[in-house]
Amino acid sequence: MTQGLPPALSVRALGLSYGATRILDGIDLTLPAGEVLALLGPSGSGKTTLLRLLAGLLRPDAGRIEIAGKAVADPGRGLFAPPERRGLGMVFQDYALWPHLSVARNVAFPLEMQRCPTAERRARVTRALERVGLAALAERRPSELSGGQQQRVAIARAIVAEPPLVLFDEPLSNLDRELRETMVDEIAALVADLKLSAVYVTHDHAEALALADRIAVMRDGGIAQLAAPATLIDAPASAGIAAFLRLGTLLPASRTEAGWTITGSRVALPDPPNAPAGAAARVLLPERALAPAATASPDARARLAARVLRVQVRASGFALTLRLAGTEHEVALLSPRPAAPGDDLELAFAPEALRWFPATDDPTDHPLP
Amino acid sequence: MARGSTTGAGGSRGFLWISALSLGLVVALPALFVVLVAVFPDLGRGSLAAPFRPLWRVLSDPALAVLLRNTLVLGLGTVAVSAALALPLAALRALFRVPCARVWDLLLLIPFMIPPYIAALSWILTLQPRGYLEQLSGVNLAGLLFSVPGIILLMALNTFPVVYFILSRNFETIGARFSDVGRVCGAGPWRAFLRLTLPLATPGIAASLLLVFAMAIEEYGTPAALGRRIGFEVLVTGIENRVSEWPIDLPEAAGLSLVLVLLALAAFAVQRWLLARRDYRILGGKPQPFQKRPLGRWRLPVLALFALVAGVATVLPLLAILAAALGRTISGGLRPDNLGLTNFAELLDLGSGGLRALSHSLSLGVATALLAGGLGAITAYAVARGAGRGRAALDALSLMPNALPGVVVGVGIILAWNQPWLPVSPYNTPLILLLAYTCLLLPQPVRYASAALQQQGDSLEAAARVCGAAPRTAFARIVLPLMTPSLITSMLLVFAVASRELVASLLVAPVGYETISVYIWRQFDQGSVGLGMAMALCTIAITTLIPMLLIALMRGRLSPG
Amino acid sequence: MKLSLIAALLLATATTARADVTVYSAGPGSLINALAAGFTATTGTRVNVFQATTGKIMARLEAEAANPVADMVISASWGTATQFAEEGLLLDYDSPNAATVPDFLKLPGAVAEGVSGLVIAWNPTSGTPRPTDWADLARPAYKDMVTLPDPAASGGTFTLVEALLANDRKDLLEDLKDNGAIVAGANKAALTPVLQGAKAAVFAGVDYITMDAAAKGESIEAIFPSSGTVIAPRPMMILKSSQNAEDAKAFFDYVLSEPGQAMVAAAYLMPARTDIEADRPLIGDMKLMSNEGAPARDEVLSTFQGIFR
């Protein structure tokens, strides 16, 4: 459908430093037209800086950025297009609505800048406001609107000029959870409807997974993994990414004569498909691969005994926190059946669902709270 | 998160240039000539002989220490009293529903509209033995009036409106949301105000108090009228003496001016240091409605406080001016048969030149407000959002006139613009007054606009840029309108001060061109005090009413909500 | 846009204000305005007036030294004329109308426009006895009731202090200080508290200012002290740098003409010419103190400040 179009965004070897500090290094990205790329990472990982570079609000000192096939920044050739010449839409974290202009004037601004004729402008502003369900509030001041409404105005302003690329800078971080979930759905629908190409910065992996066609996980000013959501969940490139995405429990594993066990215990693990080098490894026990064992399983090594520590009742089931028998490690599990703290359970998993990482991989990694 | 935004960089380079060029012409050039005269005493005659001699003479004179000490006492005292007067009123006005708030605003604006030399004279007429107060009540307060605390009090009564208006706007922007958070965290209302709202208002407090300090150390009228009696000389009166008492010593005056400039720059450095330590952005991109609180049982005490301050700062001097303007003679006092409209009739008489002086000053006031406002906005923006090392210099340059007494600016402007080799010169045309006033008053819009910018989040401008606005457009459509309320306030102040500026006007007014202040001064000096006071009263009325009308016209269009 | 419009307007008013003779004059403003108007009516030549204190005029002349604007200067202090003459700044002009001006009111390059005298300016409603001589003001009846203009700011007061010192009457100043007399700025600043009754008398008041106030109905009287006083001639001079010396000379002549001197007299100044009537005491009617042997200006001022600070 979008074949033949240049990519909405292409970034090559992009870098930025403040003095001697390297903020971003060697960023490579390609976003096909009509797709959404999420920049996912903890704060300080450089994702907002990367977005500001794309917007032209910061000047890179290495690499090249192309938007819709047009180079907008290439310090090697002295090329830098200021923000206003990049034809982007952008939704800011704090919405950045102009308090002295009405909702309609806020939304009309990008069109005004393109010298769009008044009649057409009015029609397009109305259409954009209708899309976000705010047509009735067009003459209000931003300060008279609720947080969610202000967010919708910001989105309407970003899409009204139908830019080739829309940038979202943690747009939902100021909203409460319920509204955030609604807005994720709305943005997803809007993006799909308008076939928008978008870069979406967030630290919330649920948002990224819900919205993005591809996710770039950022760490320490670089891209740790760039993949489709399913791939990312199925095959995180490192233990650190697995931890950040909270895919499950990371267990230290040691090779013994009897095969692999959880380090410091006698709990046995199934053999890895490709044996990691060395005598130690880390293994991801994905939460979604775990289930309470219903019947006796033939393979004792695809089962784990555990004791229930805490139980939370959820609409979708019972969220259990359990301690693996014979270890200090905890695992989480969503069970369809109730359980009480102190109950002992058998957990079953498919051995091929385990993901093995080298033991040396990212020893400092911790998922952020 | 990266804050080192280059959003404005592209655009502010242009602004930086415009601002640097204009400041160079308006401020740096006269200042440069003042420095040159301090160094080369015979520069006025085109000679570079005997360099540094007068400067050395000034610096080695033990009297300088006394002048410096007195100047500091006056400046700091005025700042303290101004803050004590203005802070509570501003906080009450901004955070609570004070009854008749607009009326208090107007009444508290007036002291600023009363030229200091008029205010000083009206206080003398009121408080001295056999003054109006004694004629009415039998007591006089001459002891307080002619003392250092008295001078400080009068100067604070003149300057505190600056702090009041900057701070009430500031507190309004901050609103109650931050202190609400504090109260939830367990702080009482007082603690929440002192620990949260007050610190957040620091940019405004620092900016306005710095202005007051600069105004106080630069003020001539009050210390000259009152201080001379008790032998209290400050730097400005020292400078003025050297310029207005024969034999004239311009080089020494220039040398003393340099000391004054250094003092003001030190104050400026303190302000920078205060502001650089923290980030005070409070106007994020998420606009919040703000409801003022009712005063409850504090209604009457608060009203009484406003009435007391307005009464002392505004009503009393105004009544004294009115009494003098209505009096046929001073010695006749308040006797009914001595009162009449003679002075007003003479003022309106075409032959007296009063109307001409009024029209001169008012048009100059408007022109100065526009020029200084525009230049101030551009400079504040270039300084706040630009990149490059020139910014600090520009900021300092825009503040420097605060430290330049009118008389020094006058001398500098004559020296700079009356060079025989200049093909065209504004000298001896009213434009020279426009230049002088703009130079003297530029700090006001710059400070107001900077404080407004300081509190405007970067993202508002960034959003405009991403939406396709070129730097200039983003400035004109987003940044400028958002600082407009502050800017207009400052332009009104500029208008009011420019239409009554005395010292520089006396010196550089083109031959045969009289301004209001020159007219009043001439009446005080040789004509009748009553006629001068009649003119002063008209001026105060006009410089108060014109801004009020403007505000009434623009309200609702500019202020959000 | 708006700005350039205003600038244009300002420029327009400026160009219409261009005139033929430019005069910097010390007060009174009404006198120089009347002289200028009379001159224009007679000759058609316009006079542009910059009116300020002697100090301000000197400051402006000093600052303009590189490119002088004024053709003619009228100051209130004779010392300025002697200094300018020494510096060679003055055009030597022997006006035919100056024939009846006594020699002590003339210098090469300067002739007095008029002369003022120093008086006791006393408020009759102040509840004090009418003083007749300087020394009266040091009496207990005037305790805390006397003001003096600052000799640094008032040329007249300076001349009087100078004469007192020359005649060994420094003790008079000390007695005044002991009696609570205060120094209050320039002439008018010393007079205003007396008018209101806060003080009873100005020691070293300026006669024409006092008489003018009395004529306007103020309760004030100019008293010529019995032991003698001093006079302050007001020099009128044409600058050598004048581009328009001919018209300046014409104005110079006009000020010294009969109608010109009549205007001087109407301002309660003593006319410089001896043949002009005036409704006030003239030089011949006064007892004058000599200031022969007076110390230099700096010493006079520092002696005065030593007493009063």
PDB file of N, CA and C in Angstrom, chain A residues 135-182:
ATOM      1  N   ALA A 135     -15.319  19.639  18.590  1.00  0.00           N
ATOM      2  CA  ALA A 135     -15.824  20.694  17.720  1.00  0.00           C
ATOM      3  C   ALA A 135     -16.633  21.726  18.498  1.00  0.00           C
ATOM      4  N   ALA A 136     -17.296  21.277  19.565  1.00  0.00           N
ATOM      5  CA  ALA A 136     -18.165  22.193  20.310  1.00  0.00           C
ATOM      6  C   ALA A 136     -17.386  23.190  21.147  1.00  0.00           C
ATOM      7  N   LEU A 137     -16.106  22.903  21.397  1.00  0.00           N
ATOM      8  CA  LEU A 137     -15.339  23.753  22.303  1.00  0.00           C
ATOM      9  C   LEU A 137     -14.393  24.697  21.565  1.00  0.00           C
ATOM     10  N   ALA A 138     -14.615  24.840  20.242  1.00  0.00           N
ATOM     11  CA  ALA A 138     -13.646  25.549  19.416  1.00  0.00           C
ATOM     12  C   ALA A 138     -13.331  26.952  19.912  1.00  0.00           C
ATOM     13  N   GLU A 139     -14.319  27.642  20.487  1.00  0.00           N
ATOM     14  CA  GLU A 139     -14.070  29.038  20.862  1.00  0.00           C
ATOM     15  C   GLU A 139     -13.590  29.202  22.297  1.00  0.00           C
ATOM     16  N   ARG A 140     -13.438  28.093  23.010  1.00  0.00           N
ATOM     17  CA  ARG A 140     -12.970  28.186  24.394  1.00  0.00           C
ATOM     18  C   ARG A 140     -11.479  28.521  24.440  1.00  0.00           C
ATOM     19  N   ARG A 141     -11.075  28.976  25.630  1.00  0.00           N
ATOM     20  CA  ARG A 141      -9.647  29.115  25.881  1.00  0.00           C
ATOM     21  C   ARG A 141      -9.107  27.788  26.406  1.00  0.00           C
ATOM     22  N   PRO A 142      -7.859  27.473  26.105  1.00  0.00           N
ATOM     23  CA  PRO A 142      -7.298  26.210  26.592  1.00  0.00           C
ATOM     24  C   PRO A 142      -7.442  26.056  28.109  1.00  0.00           C
ATOM     25  N   SER A 143      -7.336  27.167  28.848  1.00  0.00           N
ATOM     26  CA  SER A 143      -7.380  27.047  30.306  1.00  0.00           C
ATOM     27  C   SER A 143      -8.750  26.613  30.801  1.00  0.00           C
ATOM     28  N   GLU A 144      -9.765  26.692  29.934  1.00  0.00           N
ATOM     29  CA  GLU A 144     -11.102  26.291  30.383  1.00  0.00           C
ATOM     30  C   GLU A 144     -11.340  24.797  30.167  1.00  0.00           C
ATOM     31  N   LEU A 145     -10.364  24.095  29.591  1.00  0.00           N
ATOM     32  CA  LEU A 145     -10.568  22.691  29.258  1.00  0.00           C
ATOM     33  C   LEU A 145      -9.941  21.776  30.301  1.00  0.00           C
ATOM     34  N   SER A 146     -10.423  20.526  30.347  1.00  0.00           N
ATOM     35  CA  SER A 146      -9.815  19.534  31.228  1.00  0.00           C
ATOM     36  C   SER A 146      -8.511  19.029  30.599  1.00  0.00           C
ATOM     37  N   GLY A 147      -7.735  18.289  31.391  1.00  0.00           N
ATOM     38  CA  GLY A 147      -6.459  17.775  30.900  1.00  0.00           C
ATOM     39  C   GLY A 147      -6.612  16.952  29.632  1.00  0.00           C
ATOM     40  N   GLY A 148      -7.595  16.054  29.622  1.00  0.00           N
ATOM     41  CA  GLY A 148      -7.796  15.207  28.454  1.00  0.00           C
ATOM     42  C   GLY A 148      -8.196  16.017  27.240  1.00  0.00           C
ATOM     43  N   GLN A 149      -9.043  17.036  27.480  1.00  0.00           N
ATOM     44  CA  GLN A 149      -9.474  17.879  26.353  1.00  0.00           C
ATOM     45  C   GLN A 149      -8.289  18.668  25.809  1.00  0.00           C
ATOM     46  N   GLN A 150      -7.451  19.168  26.726  1.00  0.00           N
ATOM     47  CA  GLN A 150      -6.272  19.915  26.266  1.00  0.00           C
ATOM     48  C   GLN A 150      -5.387  19.006  25.421  1.00  0.00           C
ATOM     49  N   GLN A 151      -5.244  17.744  25.867  1.00  0.00           N
ATOM     50  CA  GLN A 151      -4.441  16.785  25.130  1.00  0.00           C
ATOM     51  C   GLN A 151      -5.008  16.583  23.728  1.00  0.00           C
ATOM     52  N   ARG A 152      -6.335  16.527  23.623  1.00  0.00           N
ATOM     53  CA  ARG A 152      -6.954  16.324  22.310  1.00  0.00           C
ATOM     54  C   ARG A 152      -6.719  17.538  21.413  1.00  0.00           C
ATOM     55  N   VAL A 153      -6.755  18.733  22.020  1.00  0.00           N
ATOM     56  CA  VAL A 153      -6.478  19.936  21.218  1.00  0.00           C
ATOM     57  C   VAL A 153      -5.050  19.866  20.670  1.00  0.00           C
ATOM     58  N   ALA A 154      -4.138  19.443  21.544  1.00  0.00           N
ATOM     59  CA  ALA A 154      -2.740  19.355  21.108  1.00  0.00           C
ATOM     60  C   ALA A 154      -2.614  18.365  19.950  1.00  0.00           C
ATOM     61  N   ILE A 155      -3.361  17.271  20.027  1.00  0.00           N
ATOM     62  CA  ILE A 155      -3.304  16.284  18.945  1.00  0.00           C
ATOM     63  C   ILE A 155      -3.918  16.867  17.671  1.00  0.00           C
ATOM     64  N   ALA A 156      -5.055  17.543  17.829  1.00  0.00           N
ATOM     65  CA  ALA A 156      -5.691  18.145  16.656  1.00  0.00           C
ATOM     66  C   ALA A 156      -4.735  19.116  15.982  1.00  0.00           C
ATOM     67  N   ARG A 157      -3.992  19.887  16.790  1.00  0.00           N
ATOM     68  CA  ARG A 157      -3.065  20.849  16.220  1.00  0.00           C
ATOM     69  C   ARG A 157      -1.939  20.134  15.468  1.00  0.00           C
ATOM     70  N   ALA A 158      -1.555  18.962  15.982  1.00  0.00           N
ATOM     71  CA  ALA A 158      -0.442  18.263  15.353  1.00  0.00           C
ATOM     72  C   ALA A 158      -0.845  17.608  14.030  1.00  0.00           C
ATOM     73  N   ILE A 159      -2.124  17.246  13.898  1.00  0.00           N
ATOM     74  CA  ILE A 159      -2.511  16.511  12.686  1.00  0.00           C
ATOM     75  C   ILE A 159      -3.214  17.384  11.663  1.00  0.00           C
ATOM     76  N   VAL A 160      -3.578  18.605  12.036  1.00  0.00           N
ATOM     77  CA  VAL A 160      -4.471  19.381  11.174  1.00  0.00           C
ATOM     78  C   VAL A 160      -3.858  19.645   9.809  1.00  0.00           C
ATOM     79  N   ALA A 161      -2.537  19.776   9.769  1.00  0.00           N
ATOM     80  CA  ALA A 161      -1.907  20.096   8.485  1.00  0.00           C
ATOM     81  C   ALA A 161      -1.502  18.833   7.731  1.00  0.00           C
ATOM     82  N   GLU A 162      -1.935  17.683   8.222  1.00  0.00           N
ATOM     83  CA  GLU A 162      -1.609  16.390   7.619  1.00  0.00           C
ATOM     84  C   GLU A 162      -0.125  16.279   7.322  1.00  0.00           C
ATOM     85  N   PRO A 163       0.684  16.387   8.353  1.00  0.00           N
ATOM     86  CA  PRO A 163       2.128  16.346   8.128  1.00  0.00           C
ATOM     87  C   PRO A 163       2.584  14.939   7.762  1.00  0.00           C
ATOM     88  N   PRO A 164       3.714  14.819   7.074  1.00  0.00           N
ATOM     89  CA  PRO A 164       4.225  13.506   6.701  1.00  0.00           C
ATOM     90  C   PRO A 164       4.702  12.719   7.914  1.00  0.00           C
ATOM     91  N   LEU A 165       4.930  13.419   9.022  1.00  0.00           N
ATOM     92  CA  LEU A 165       5.423  12.732  10.207  1.00  0.00           C
ATOM     93  C   LEU A 165       4.927  13.488  11.430  1.00  0.00           C
ATOM     94  N   VAL A 166       4.361  12.749  12.392  1.00  0.00           N
ATOM     95  CA  VAL A 166       3.908  13.386  13.632  1.00  0.00           C
ATOM     96  C   VAL A 166       4.776  12.871  14.769  1.00  0.00           C
ATOM     97  N   LEU A 167       5.228  13.802  15.608  1.00  0.00           N
ATOM     98  CA  LEU A 167       6.058  13.432  16.748  1.00  0.00           C
ATOM     99  C   LEU A 167       5.223  13.542  18.021  1.00  0.00           C
ATOM    100  N   PHE A 168       5.269  12.500  18.837  1.00  0.00           N
ATOM    101  CA  PHE A 168       4.571  12.536  20.120  1.00  0.00           C
ATOM    102  C   PHE A 168       5.625  12.461  21.220  1.00  0.00           C
ATOM    103  N   ASP A 169       5.651  13.471  22.106  1.00  0.00           N
ATOM    104  CA  ASP A 169       6.631  13.466  23.186  1.00  0.00           C
ATOM    105  C   ASP A 169       5.938  13.124  24.498  1.00  0.00           C
ATOM    106  N   GLU A 170       5.942  11.853  24.858  1.00  0.00           N
ATOM    107  CA  GLU A 170       5.267  11.369  26.076  1.00  0.00           C
ATOM    108  C   GLU A 170       3.933  12.083  26.267  1.00  0.00           C
ATOM    109  N   PRO A 171       3.067  11.997  25.292  1.00  0.00           N
ATOM    110  CA  PRO A 171       1.884  12.860  25.320  1.00  0.00           C
ATOM    111  C   PRO A 171       0.918  12.510  26.445  1.00  0.00           C
ATOM    112  N   LEU A 172       0.999  11.299  26.966  1.00  0.00           N
ATOM    113  CA  LEU A 172      -0.024  10.892  27.921  1.00  0.00           C
ATOM    114  C   LEU A 172       0.488  10.873  29.351  1.00  0.00           C
ATOM    115  N   SER A 173       1.721  11.303  29.545  1.00  0.00           N
ATOM    116  CA  SER A 173       2.306  11.125  30.873  1.00  0.00           C
ATOM    117  C   SER A 173       1.648  12.009  31.918  1.00  0.00           C
ATOM    118  N   ASN A 174       0.953  13.077  31.480  1.00  0.00           N
ATOM    119  CA  ASN A 174       0.310  13.943  32.464  1.00  0.00           C
ATOM    120  C   ASN A 174      -1.140  13.553  32.744  1.00  0.00           C
ATOM    121  N   LEU A 175      -1.599  12.453  32.147  1.00  0.00           N
ATOM    122  CA  LEU A 175      -3.018  12.091  32.308  1.00  0.00           C
ATOM    123  C   LEU A 175      -3.165  10.947  33.300  1.00  0.00           C
ATOM    124  N   ASP A 176      -4.374  10.854  33.872  1.00  0.00           N
ATOM    125  CA  ASP A 176      -4.564   9.736  34.781  1.00  0.00           C
ATOM    126  C   ASP A 176      -4.754   8.442  33.989  1.00  0.00           C
ATOM    127  N   ARG A 177      -4.635   7.311  34.687  1.00  0.00           N
ATOM    128  CA  ARG A 177      -4.500   6.025  34.040  1.00  0.00           C
ATOM    129  C   ARG A 177      -5.665   5.707  33.096  1.00  0.00           C
ATOM    130  N   GLU A 178      -6.864   5.942  33.610  1.00  0.00           N
ATOM    131  CA  GLU A 178      -8.041   5.569  32.822  1.00  0.00           C
ATOM    132  C   GLU A 178      -8.080   6.353  31.519  1.00  0.00           C
ATOM    133  N   LEU A 179      -7.823   7.688  31.683  1.00  0.00           N
ATOM    134  CA  LEU A 179      -7.838   8.556  30.529  1.00  0.00           C
ATOM    135  C   LEU A 179      -6.715   8.150  29.574  1.00  0.00           C
ATOM    136  N   ARG A 180      -5.602   7.722  30.170  1.00  0.00           N
ATOM    137  CA  ARG A 180      -4.457   7.344  29.356  1.00  0.00           C
ATOM    138  C   ARG A 180      -4.832   6.159  28.471  1.00  0.00           C
ATOM    139  N   GLU A 181      -5.531   5.200  29.087  1.00  0.00           N
ATOM    140  CA  GLU A 181      -5.896   4.022  28.297  1.00  0.00           C
ATOM    141  C   GLU A 181      -6.855   4.392  27.176  1.00  0.00           C
ATOM    142  N   THR A 182      -7.827   5.262  27.478  1.00  0.00           N
ATOM    143  CA  THR A 182      -8.758   5.704  26.433  1.00  0.00           C
ATOM    144  C   THR A 182      -7.992   6.413  25.330  1.00  0.00           C
TER     145      THR A 182
END
